[in-house]
Structures are given as structure tokens and as C-alpha cells.
Coordinates of C-alpha atoms and ligand atoms in Angstrom, one line a residue:
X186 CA 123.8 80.2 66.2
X187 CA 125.2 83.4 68.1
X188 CA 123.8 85.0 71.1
X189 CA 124.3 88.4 73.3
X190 CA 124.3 87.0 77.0
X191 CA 124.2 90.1 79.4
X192 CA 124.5 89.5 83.1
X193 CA 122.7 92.0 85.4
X194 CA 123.7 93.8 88.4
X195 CA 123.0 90.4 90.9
X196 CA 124.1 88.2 88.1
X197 CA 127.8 89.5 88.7
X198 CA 127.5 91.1 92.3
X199 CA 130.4 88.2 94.1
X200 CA 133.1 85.6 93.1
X201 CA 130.7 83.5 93.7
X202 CA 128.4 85.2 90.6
X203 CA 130.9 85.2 88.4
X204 CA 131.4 81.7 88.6
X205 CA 128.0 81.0 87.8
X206 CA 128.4 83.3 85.1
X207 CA 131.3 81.4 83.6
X208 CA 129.8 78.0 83.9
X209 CA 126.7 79.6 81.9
X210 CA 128.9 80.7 79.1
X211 CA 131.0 78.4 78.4
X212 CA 128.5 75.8 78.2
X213 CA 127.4 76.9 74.8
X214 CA 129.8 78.1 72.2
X215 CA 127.2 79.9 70.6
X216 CA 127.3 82.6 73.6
X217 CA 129.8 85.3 71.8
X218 CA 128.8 88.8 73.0
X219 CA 128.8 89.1 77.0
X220 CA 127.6 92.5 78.3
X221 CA 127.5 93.0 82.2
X222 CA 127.0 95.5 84.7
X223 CA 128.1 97.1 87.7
X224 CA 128.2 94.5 90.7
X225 CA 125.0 94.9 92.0
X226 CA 123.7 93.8 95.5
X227 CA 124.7 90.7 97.2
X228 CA 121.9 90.6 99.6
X229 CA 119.0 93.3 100.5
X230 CA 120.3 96.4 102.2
X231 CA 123.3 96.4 100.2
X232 CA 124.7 99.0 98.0
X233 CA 125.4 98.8 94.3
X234 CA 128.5 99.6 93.0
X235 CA 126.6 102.3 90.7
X236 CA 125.3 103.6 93.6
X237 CA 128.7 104.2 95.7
X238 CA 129.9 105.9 92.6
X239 CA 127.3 108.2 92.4
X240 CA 128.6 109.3 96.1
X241 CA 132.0 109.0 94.8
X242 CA 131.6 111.9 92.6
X243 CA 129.4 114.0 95.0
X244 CA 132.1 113.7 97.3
X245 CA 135.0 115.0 95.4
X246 CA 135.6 118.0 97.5
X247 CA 135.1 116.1 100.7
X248 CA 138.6 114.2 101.0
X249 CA 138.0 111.9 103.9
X250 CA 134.3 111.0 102.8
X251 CA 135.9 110.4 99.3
X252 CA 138.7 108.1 100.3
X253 CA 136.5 106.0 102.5
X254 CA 133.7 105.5 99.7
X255 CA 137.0 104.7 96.8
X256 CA 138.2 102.1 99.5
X257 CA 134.4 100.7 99.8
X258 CA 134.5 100.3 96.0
X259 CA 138.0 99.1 95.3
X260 CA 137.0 96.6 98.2
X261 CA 134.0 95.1 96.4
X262 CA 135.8 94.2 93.2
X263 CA 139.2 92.7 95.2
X264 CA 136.8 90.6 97.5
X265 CA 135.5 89.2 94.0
X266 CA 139.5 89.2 92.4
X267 CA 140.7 87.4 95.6
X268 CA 137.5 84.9 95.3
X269 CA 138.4 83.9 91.9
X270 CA 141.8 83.6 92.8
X271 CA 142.9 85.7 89.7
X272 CA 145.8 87.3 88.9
X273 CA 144.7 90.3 88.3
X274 CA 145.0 93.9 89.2
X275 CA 142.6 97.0 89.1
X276 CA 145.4 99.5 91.0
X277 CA 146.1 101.5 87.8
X278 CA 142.4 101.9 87.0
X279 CA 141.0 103.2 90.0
X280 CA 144.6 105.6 90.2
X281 CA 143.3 107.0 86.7
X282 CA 139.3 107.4 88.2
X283 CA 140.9 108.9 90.9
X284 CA 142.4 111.5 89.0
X285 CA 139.9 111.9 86.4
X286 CA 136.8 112.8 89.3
X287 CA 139.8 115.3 91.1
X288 CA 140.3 116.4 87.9
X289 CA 136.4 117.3 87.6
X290 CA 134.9 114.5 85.6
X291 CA 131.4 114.4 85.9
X292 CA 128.6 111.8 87.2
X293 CA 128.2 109.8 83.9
X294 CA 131.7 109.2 84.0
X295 CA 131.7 108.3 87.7
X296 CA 128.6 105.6 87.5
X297 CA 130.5 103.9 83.9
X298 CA 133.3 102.9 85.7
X299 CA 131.6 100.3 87.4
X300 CA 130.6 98.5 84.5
X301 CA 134.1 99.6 83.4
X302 CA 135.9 97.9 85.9
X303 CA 133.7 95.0 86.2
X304 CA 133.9 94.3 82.5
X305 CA 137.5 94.4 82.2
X306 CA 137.7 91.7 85.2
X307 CA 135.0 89.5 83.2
X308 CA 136.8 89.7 80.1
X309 CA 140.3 88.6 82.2
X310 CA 138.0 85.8 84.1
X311 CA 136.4 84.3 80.5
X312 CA 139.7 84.6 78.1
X313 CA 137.7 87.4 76.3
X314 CA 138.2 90.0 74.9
X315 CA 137.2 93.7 76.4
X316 CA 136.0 96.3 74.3
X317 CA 135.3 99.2 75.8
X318 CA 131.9 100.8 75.1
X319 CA 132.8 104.3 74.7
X320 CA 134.8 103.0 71.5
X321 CA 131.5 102.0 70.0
X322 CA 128.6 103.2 71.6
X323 CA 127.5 106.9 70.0
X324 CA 125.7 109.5 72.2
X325 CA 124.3 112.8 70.7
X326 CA 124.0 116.4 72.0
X327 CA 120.5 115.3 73.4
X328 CA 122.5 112.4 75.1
X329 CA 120.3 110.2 73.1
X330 CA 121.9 107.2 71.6
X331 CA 122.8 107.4 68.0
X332 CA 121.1 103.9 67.2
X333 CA 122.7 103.8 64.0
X334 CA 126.1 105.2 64.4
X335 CA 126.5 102.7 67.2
X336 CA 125.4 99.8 65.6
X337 CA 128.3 100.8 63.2
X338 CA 130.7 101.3 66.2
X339 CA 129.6 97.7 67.1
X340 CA 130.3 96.2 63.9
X341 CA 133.9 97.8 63.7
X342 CA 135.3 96.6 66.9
X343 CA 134.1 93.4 66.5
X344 CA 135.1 93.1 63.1
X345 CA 137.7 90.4 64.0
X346 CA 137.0 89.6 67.4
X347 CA 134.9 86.5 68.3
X348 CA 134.5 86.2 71.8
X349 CA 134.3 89.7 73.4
X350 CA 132.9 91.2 77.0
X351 CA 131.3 94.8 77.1
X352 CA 130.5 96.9 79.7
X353 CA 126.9 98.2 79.9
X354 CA 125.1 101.1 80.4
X355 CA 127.5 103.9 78.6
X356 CA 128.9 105.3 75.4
X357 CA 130.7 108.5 74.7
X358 CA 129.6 111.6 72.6
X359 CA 131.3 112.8 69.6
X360 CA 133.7 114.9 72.2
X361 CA 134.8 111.6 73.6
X362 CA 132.8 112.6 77.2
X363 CA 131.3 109.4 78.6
X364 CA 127.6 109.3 78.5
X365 CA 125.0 107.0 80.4
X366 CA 121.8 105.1 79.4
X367 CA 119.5 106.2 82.5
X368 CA 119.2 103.4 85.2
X369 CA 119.1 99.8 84.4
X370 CA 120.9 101.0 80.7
X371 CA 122.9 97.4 80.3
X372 CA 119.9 96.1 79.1
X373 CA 120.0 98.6 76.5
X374 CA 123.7 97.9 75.6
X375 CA 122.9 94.3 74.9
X376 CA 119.8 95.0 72.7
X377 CA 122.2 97.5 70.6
X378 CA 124.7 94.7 70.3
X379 CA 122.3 91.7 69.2
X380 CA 120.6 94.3 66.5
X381 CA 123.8 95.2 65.5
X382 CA 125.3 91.9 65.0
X383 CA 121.7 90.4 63.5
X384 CA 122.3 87.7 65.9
X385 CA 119.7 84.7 66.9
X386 CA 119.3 85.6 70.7
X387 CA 119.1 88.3 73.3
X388 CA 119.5 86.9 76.6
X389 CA 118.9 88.6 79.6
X390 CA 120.4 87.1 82.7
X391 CA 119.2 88.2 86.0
X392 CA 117.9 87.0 89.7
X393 CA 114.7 85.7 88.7
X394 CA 113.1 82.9 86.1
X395 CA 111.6 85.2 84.0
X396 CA 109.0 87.5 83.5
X397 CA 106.6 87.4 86.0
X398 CA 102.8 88.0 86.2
X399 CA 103.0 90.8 89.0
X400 CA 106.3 92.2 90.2
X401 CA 107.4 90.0 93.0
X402 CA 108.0 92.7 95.5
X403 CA 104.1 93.2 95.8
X404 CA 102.7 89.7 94.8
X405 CA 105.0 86.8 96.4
X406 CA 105.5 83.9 94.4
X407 CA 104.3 85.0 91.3
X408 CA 103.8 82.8 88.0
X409 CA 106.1 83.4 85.6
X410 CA 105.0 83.9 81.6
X411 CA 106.7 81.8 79.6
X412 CA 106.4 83.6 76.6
X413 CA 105.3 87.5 76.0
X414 CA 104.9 89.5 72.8
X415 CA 107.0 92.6 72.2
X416 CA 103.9 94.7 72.5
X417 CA 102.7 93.1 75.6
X418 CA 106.3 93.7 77.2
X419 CA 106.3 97.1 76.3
X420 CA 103.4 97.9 78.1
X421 CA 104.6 96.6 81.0
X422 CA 108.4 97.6 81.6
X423 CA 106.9 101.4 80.4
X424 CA 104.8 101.3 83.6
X425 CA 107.1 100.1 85.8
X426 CA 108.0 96.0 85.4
X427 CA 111.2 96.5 86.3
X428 CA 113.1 93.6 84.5
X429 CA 113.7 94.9 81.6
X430 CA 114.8 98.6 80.7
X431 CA 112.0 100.1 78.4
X432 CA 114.4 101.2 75.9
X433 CA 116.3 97.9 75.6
X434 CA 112.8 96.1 73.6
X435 CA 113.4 98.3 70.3
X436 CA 116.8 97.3 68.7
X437 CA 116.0 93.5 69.1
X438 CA 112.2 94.0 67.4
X439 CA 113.5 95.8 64.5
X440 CA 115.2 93.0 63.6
X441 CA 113.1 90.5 64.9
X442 CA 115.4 88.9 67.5
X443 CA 113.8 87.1 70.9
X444 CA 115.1 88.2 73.9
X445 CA 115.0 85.3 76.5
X446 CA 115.2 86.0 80.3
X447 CA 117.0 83.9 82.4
X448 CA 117.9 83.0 85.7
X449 CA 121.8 83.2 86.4
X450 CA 120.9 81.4 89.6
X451 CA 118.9 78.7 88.5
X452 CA 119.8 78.5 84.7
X453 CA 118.0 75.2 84.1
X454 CA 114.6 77.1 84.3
X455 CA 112.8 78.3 81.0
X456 CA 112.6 81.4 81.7
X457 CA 110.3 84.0 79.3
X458 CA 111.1 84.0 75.9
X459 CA 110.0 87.5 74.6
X460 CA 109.0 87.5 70.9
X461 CA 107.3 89.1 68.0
X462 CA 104.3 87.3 67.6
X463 CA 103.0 83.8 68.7
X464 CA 100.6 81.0 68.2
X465 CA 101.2 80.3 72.0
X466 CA 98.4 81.0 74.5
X467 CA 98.9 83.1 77.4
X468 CA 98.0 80.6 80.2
X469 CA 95.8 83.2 81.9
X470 CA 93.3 86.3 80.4
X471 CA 95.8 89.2 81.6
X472 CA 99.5 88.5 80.7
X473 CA 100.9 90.5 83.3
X474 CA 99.6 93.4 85.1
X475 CA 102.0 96.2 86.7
X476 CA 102.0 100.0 87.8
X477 CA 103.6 103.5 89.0
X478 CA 102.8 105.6 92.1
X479 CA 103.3 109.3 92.1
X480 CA 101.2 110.8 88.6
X481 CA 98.8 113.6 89.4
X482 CA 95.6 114.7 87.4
X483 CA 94.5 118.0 85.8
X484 CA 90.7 117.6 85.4
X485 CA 89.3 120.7 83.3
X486 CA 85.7 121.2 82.7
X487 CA 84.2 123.4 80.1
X488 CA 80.3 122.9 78.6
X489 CA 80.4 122.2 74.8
X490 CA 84.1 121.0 74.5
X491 CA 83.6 118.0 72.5
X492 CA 82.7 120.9 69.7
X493 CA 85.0 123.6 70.1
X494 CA 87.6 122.8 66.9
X495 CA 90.9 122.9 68.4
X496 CA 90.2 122.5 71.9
X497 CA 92.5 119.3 72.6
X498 CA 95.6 120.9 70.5
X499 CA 95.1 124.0 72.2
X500 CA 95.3 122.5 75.3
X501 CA 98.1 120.2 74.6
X502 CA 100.2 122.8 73.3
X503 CA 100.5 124.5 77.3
X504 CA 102.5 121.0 78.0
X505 CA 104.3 121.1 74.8
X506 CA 105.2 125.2 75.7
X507 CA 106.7 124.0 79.4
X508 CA 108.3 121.0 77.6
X509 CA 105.9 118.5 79.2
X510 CA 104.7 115.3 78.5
X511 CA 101.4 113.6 79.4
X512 CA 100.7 109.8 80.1
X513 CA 96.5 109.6 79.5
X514 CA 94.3 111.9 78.5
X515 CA 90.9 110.3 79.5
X516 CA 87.9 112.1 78.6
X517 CA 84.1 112.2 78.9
X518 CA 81.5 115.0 77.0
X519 CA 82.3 118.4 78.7
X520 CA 86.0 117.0 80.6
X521 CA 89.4 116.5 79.7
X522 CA 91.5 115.2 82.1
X523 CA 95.9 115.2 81.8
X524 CA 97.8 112.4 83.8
X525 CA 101.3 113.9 84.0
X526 CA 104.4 112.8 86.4
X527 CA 104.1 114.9 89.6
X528 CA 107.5 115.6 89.6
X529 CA 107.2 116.9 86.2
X530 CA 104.6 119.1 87.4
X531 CA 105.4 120.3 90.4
X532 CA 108.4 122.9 88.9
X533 CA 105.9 124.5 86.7
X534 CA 102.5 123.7 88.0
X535 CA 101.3 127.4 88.0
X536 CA 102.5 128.4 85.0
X537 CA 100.6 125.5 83.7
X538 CA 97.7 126.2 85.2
X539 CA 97.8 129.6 84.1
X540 CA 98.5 128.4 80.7
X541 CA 95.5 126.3 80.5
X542 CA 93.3 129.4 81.6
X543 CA 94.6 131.3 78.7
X544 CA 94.6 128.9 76.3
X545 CA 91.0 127.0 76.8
X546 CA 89.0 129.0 79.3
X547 CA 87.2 126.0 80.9
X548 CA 84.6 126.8 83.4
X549 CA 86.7 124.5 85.8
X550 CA 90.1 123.2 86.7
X551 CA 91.2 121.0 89.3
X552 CA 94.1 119.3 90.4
X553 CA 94.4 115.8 92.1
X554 CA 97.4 114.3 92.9
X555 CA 99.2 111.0 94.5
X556 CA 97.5 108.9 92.0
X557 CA 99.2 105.6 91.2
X558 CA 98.4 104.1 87.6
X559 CA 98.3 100.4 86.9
X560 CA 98.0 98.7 83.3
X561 CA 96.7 95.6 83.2
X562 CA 98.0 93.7 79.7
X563 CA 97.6 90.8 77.7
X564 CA 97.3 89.5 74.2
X565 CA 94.4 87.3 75.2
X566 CA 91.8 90.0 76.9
X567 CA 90.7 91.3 73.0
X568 CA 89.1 87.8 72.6
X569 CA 87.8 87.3 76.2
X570 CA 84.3 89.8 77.3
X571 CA 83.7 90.9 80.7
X572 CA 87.7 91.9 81.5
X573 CA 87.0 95.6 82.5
X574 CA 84.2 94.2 84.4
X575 CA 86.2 91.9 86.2
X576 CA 88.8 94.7 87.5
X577 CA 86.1 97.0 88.8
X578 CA 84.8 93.9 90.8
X579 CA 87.9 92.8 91.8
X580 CA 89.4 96.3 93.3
X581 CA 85.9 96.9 94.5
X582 CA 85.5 94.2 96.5
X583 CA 88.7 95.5 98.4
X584 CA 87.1 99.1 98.2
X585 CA 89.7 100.5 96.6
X586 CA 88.1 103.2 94.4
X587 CA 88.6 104.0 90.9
X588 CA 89.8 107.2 89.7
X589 CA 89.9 106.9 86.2
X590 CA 90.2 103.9 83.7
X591 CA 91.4 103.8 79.9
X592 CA 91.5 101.5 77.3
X593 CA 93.3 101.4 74.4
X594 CA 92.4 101.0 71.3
X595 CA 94.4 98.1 70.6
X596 CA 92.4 96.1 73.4
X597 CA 95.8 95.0 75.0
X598 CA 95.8 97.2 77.9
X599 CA 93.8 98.9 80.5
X600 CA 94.6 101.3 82.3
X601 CA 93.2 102.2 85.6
X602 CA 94.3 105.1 88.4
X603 CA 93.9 104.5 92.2
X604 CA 95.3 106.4 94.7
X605 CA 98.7 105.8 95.8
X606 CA 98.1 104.2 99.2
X607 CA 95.7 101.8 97.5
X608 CA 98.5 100.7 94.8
X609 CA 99.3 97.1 96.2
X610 CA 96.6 96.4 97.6
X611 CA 95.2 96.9 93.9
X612 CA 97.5 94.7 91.7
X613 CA 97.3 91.6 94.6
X614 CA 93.6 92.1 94.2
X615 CA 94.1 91.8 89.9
X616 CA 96.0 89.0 90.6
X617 CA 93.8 87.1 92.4
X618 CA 91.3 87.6 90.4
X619 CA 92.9 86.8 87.4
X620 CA 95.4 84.3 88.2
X621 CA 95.1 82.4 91.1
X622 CA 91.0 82.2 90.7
X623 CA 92.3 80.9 87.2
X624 CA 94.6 78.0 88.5
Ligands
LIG81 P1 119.4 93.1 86.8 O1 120.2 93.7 87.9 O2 119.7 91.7 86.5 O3 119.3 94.0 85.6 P2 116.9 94.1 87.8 O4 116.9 94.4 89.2 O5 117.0 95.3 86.8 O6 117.9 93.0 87.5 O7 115.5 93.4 87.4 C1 115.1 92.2 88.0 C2 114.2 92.5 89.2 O8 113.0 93.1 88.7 C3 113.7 91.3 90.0 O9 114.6 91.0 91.0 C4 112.4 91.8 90.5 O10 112.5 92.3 91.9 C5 112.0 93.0 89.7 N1 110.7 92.9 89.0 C6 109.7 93.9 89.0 N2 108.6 93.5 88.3 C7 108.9 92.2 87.9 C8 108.2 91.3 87.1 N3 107.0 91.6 86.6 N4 108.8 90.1 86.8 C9 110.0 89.8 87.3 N5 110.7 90.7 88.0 C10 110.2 91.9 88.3
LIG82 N1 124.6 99.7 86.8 C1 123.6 100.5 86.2 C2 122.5 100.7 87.2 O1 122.6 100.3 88.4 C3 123.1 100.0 84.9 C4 122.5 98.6 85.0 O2 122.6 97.9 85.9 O3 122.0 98.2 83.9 O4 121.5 101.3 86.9
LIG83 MG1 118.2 95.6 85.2

């Protein structure tokens, strides 16, 4: 058996971490790949190292701001050096940064070198080896990952290495520039590796025991699902479950690989396994339910749409002209309505508009906007009646109103817009309806 272990920002944040990190992988040989990230924070209202490099770089030309930030990062990863009690220094390394950013490196550079760094101390802390991502991991033009080049990549450098440490979240292009995954990327990193290397496990280490129900920020305590499809994941992490990068779900299904989540602070837990398919039952209707604030609508009217040929391409094509994409397009008889990202919008909102004059005539546009959209998902609502019903009861007897709703085809999710203020108050009201009313 071989697994990819990678070991979030929290997961690696102290000396303290990374002790708990070692005990976890050297308990079971089978744990060959190790990926981690940037230390992350150590207690709420700390920084993450990612995010003091980010102010690293926009300080460049500021000398005293950019000393003081350097020292705050160099400080982070000697408190963790001295902890261990290693022998070990990162003096050249952050000499070379220092140079590189003066020299005008840019910010992808700046936020690798926390996983960088961190990964080469890992590595020294384990007795593995480092291999450094840019070696393996292949970013195009686009800076989209070459899936394929890089599983290559990973296959080369690990051709006879058996234990190894990567950092997350990076890669280079063909110029040899480094070039980030967006935020949260390590996840991606490790999914890359277990595809790569066909191996029997993702797992995903971070500060909580799994996937839960409702993100914990907004619902406190909540249960955790043992185990979760692909499908149902996706659904989830794209609107906003945070565990998980979105990206990181499609290396691993190709080839048919779980990903487990675990907690690096209580490891003993089960944590979610995530898989392709299963005879498991969820243990309530909805597997999980979460959301994003901040989409706006475009509602256009026009009498007789539903027969004009063309009228949806023609519409569609004004967001495909301004290089935008759309998240729902809910309709009814004579109304279309486009759920977009606000901040998408809000560079080219009249030239949109304008376009969708031209391009449709409707006898009526208008725009709303702070609308927050929540999907509500599980495997086990196609064989249960009445779910829909049950949301509309639950958010109205909070009074939250409903500003649009969509159901996919597949029956897996639902998808309902409120207004932002009403977001929370929303998913605690689905969750009481659906899981603690359940228990
Ligand atoms: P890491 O640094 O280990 O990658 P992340 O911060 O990216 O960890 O993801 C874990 C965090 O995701 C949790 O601490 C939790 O606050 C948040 N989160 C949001 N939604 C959920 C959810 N449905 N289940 C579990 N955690 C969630
Ligand atoms: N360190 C990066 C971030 O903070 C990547 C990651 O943690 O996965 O986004
Ligand atoms: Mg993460």
C-alpha cells in the first residue's frame, strides 16, 4: 500500500505541529509522498506565512517595511527550527529570496517560498528526501497546470526515490518562472502526486475530523460525514466548503483513488473518506449543505422568449464577448435570469448591459445584487420526496426570503439564492432542519 499524506497550513504551523506530523508518518511505512504547506496560523488572529510573503513582495521598494516583514518570516520558521532542536539552517535561502524579490521576482515566486522553505525543513526533520516542485510540476502560458506533463515530471524525480517531501501549491512554466495554484493549491499538489504515482490513498491532513455537514464557522459543532462521493464533494468545495481546493478532486477520480481527510490533531478519528461511489448511506437526507455571498443577478424579461430560436446563445454570447462566466441561469416562460460573481461584473457591467440590449432586445432588464447562493447536496435527496419543500419551510420559518432556487438535473443539488445578510442565518436554519431534527 502507498499513500500521498499532505499536511495543511495548521497541520505544520509550530514545532509542536511538526511533531505531530512526524509521529503520523512514521507510524505507517506505507506513507511515501509527504506534501505540506506554508506554516499556517497557530491560533486565530494570526498571519500565515503565505500571507506575510504576499507583503513581502509588495514591499520591495519600502526597505524598512521589508526588513521587518523578512525578520517576521525568518522568525516563524527558527521558532519551529529551535523547537525541534534541529540542526539546521535556512540563512542561505532566505539570502537568495532576498535577492531574487530585489532583483524583481514577482508574487508567485514570493508566496512558493513558504512551502519552499517549509518543505525543505520537513524533509531535514523526516530523513526525506526534498524535491522541489518547480522540478516536476508543469505550468502553461494560461498558468494552468499541464496535468499530464506534470504527472510525467512526478514520475521522473521519483523514479528512485522512496520516501520524499514536496512543497505545495507551485510549479514552474516552461521558462523556469515559478507559478502558483490559486489559494489553498497544496491540496492540488498532492492530488497530482497520488494520480501520478496510481497510489492507494490521498490523505488530506488538516485541523478538523473531516468533512463536515455545514462549515463550522457558521454551524458550531457540526457532524462530520463519514463518507462522501466525488460528485457530492464537488458540489460542495465549488461553492465554498472550504476543506478541500475544488481543483484538487479531479486527478484522484480519474484514477479512482479515495482521498481521506484527517485530523493531524486528533488522528485517531475517522475522518471522511471521499470516494467514487458507495453502498454506504448518508446518515442524513442532505449530505452537506454550503454557500457563497457576493453573486449578483441580471433578470431580463422579453414576451415570447421561450420561442425565439437562439435567444439563450445570443444572450450567452455577451458574457462569452466580455470573457465572463455565469454560475445559474434559472428561468421561467418570458425570463432569463444570469447569476454571475459581482466582482466579475462590476468592471464591465455596462458594457454588458449594453450588450444584452443589442443582442436580445428584452422588454426589461434588471439588476440585483448582494445575493449569496447556497447548494444544498446529497446522494440521498433523489430517493427522498418533499426536500425542496422542506428548505422553503425551513428558511421561511426564519423569514428569510427566497430569491431564486435551481435544481439540477442530476437531483443531487439545489440551489437556492438569499440575500447576503440572510446567508447564515439560512444554512443554520437547513441544518436544523435536516440534521439535528434528524438525530
Ligand atoms: P488546511 O490549511 O489544512 O489546508 P483549510 O483551512 O484549507 O485547512 O481547510 C480546513 C478548514 O475548512 C477548517 O478549519 C474549517 O474552518 C473550514 N471549513 C469550511 N467548511 C467546512 C466543512 N464543510 N467541513 C470542514 N471544514 C470546513
Ligand atoms: N499556502 C498556500 C495558501 O495559504 C497554499 C495552501 O495552503 O494550500 O493558500
Ligand atoms: Mg486548505
Amino acid at each position: 500500500m502507498i499513500k500521498v499524506a499532505k499536511f495543511g497550513g495548521s497541520s505544520c504551523a509550530s514545532a509542536e505541529q511538526f511533531r505531530k506530523v512526524k509521529d503520523i508518518v512514521l507510524s505507517d511505512k506505507s506513507r511515501h509522498y509527504i506534501v505540506v504547506s506554508a506554516p499556517g496560523k497557530r491560533a486565530s488572529g494570526d498571519t500565515k506565512v503565505t500571507d506575510l510573503l504576499y507583503r513581502l513582495q509588495d514591499a520591495v521598494e519600502d526597505e524598512k517595511k521589508f526588513q521587518e516583514t523578512l525578520q517576521t518570516i525568518k522568525d516563524r520558521y527558527q521558532e519551529i527550527i529551535d523547537g525541534l532542536g534541529l540542526d539546521f539552517s535556512l540563512a542561505a535561502d532566505f539570502d537568495r529570496i532576498e535577492q531574487d524579490l530585489k532583483a524583481g521576482a514577482d508574487r508567485d515566486y514570493a508566496a512558493s517560498r513558504g512551502e519552499f522553505l517549509n518543505a525543505k525543513l520537513m524533509a531535514a526533520y523526516l530523513g526525506f528526501s526534498f524535491i522541489d516542485s518547480a522540478s516536476c510540476f508543469v505550468f502553461k502560458e494560461d498558468r494552468c497546470c499541464d496535468y499530464q506533463k506534470t504527472e510525467e515530471g512526478i514520475r521522473a524525480a521519483l523514479k528512485d526515490i522512496d520516501y520524499a517531501v514536496f512543497p505545495g501549491f507551485y510549479g514552474a512554466n516552461e521558462k523556469g518562472e515559478v507559478v502558483t495554484f490559486s489559494r489553498g493549491g497544496s491540496d492540488v499538489t498532492g492530488s497530482l502526486i497520488a494520480a501520478a504515482e496510481h497510489v492507494d490513498l490521498y490523505e488530506n491532513w488538516t485541523d478538523v475530523s473531516g468533512f463536515l455537514v455545514a462549515d463550522p464557522r457558521i454551524v458550531p459543532n457540526p457532524e462530520v460525514i463519514d463518507y462522501i462521493t466525488y460528485r457530492e464533494l464537488r458540489e460542495l468545495s465549488y461553492m465554498g466548503a472550504g476543506v478541500l481546493h475544488e481543483d484538487a478532486i479531479f486527478p484522484v477520480r480519474r484514477e479512482g483513488i479515495p482521498i481521506q481527510i484527517k485530523n493531524t490533531n486528533r488522528p485517531e478519528d475517522h475522518g471522511t473518506l471521499i470516494v467514487q461511489n458507495t453502498l454506504k448511506k448518508p446518515r442524513f437526507i442532505i449530505t452537506g449543505v454550503s454557500g457563497k455571498k457576493d453573486f449578483c443577478a441580471i433578470n431580463i424579461e422579453k414576451a415570447m422568449m421561450n420561442s425565439e430560436i437562439g435567444f439563450a446563445r445570443k444572450l450567452l454570447s455577451v458574457l462569452e464577448d466580455n470573457n465572463i462566466s455565469f454560475e445559474h441561469i434559472p428561468s421561467g416562460i418570458d425570463t432569463m435570469t444570469l447569476v454571475i460573481h459581482q466582482e466579475e461584473l462590476e468592471h464591465c457591467e455596462q458594457k454588458i448591459l449594453n450588450g444584452i440590449q443589442r443582442a436580445v432586445n428584452p422588454d426589461l432588464i434588471e439588476l440585483e445584487s448582494d445575493i449569496a447562493l447556497i447548494a444544498v447536496v446529497g446522494r440521498g435527496m433523489k430517493s427522498s420526496r418533499g426536500v425542496a419543500g422542506r428548505v422553503f419551510s425551513a428558511l421561511a420559518h426564519e423569514y428569510i426570503n427566497i430569491k431564486m432556487i435551481d435544481q439540477g438535473s442530476s437531483e443531487y443539488n439545489i440551489i437556492i439564492g438569499v440575500r447576503n445578510e440572510d446567508f447564515e442565518k439560512a444554512i443554520r436554519a437547513i441544518y436544523k432542519m435536516f440534521v439535528m431534527s434528524a438525530k
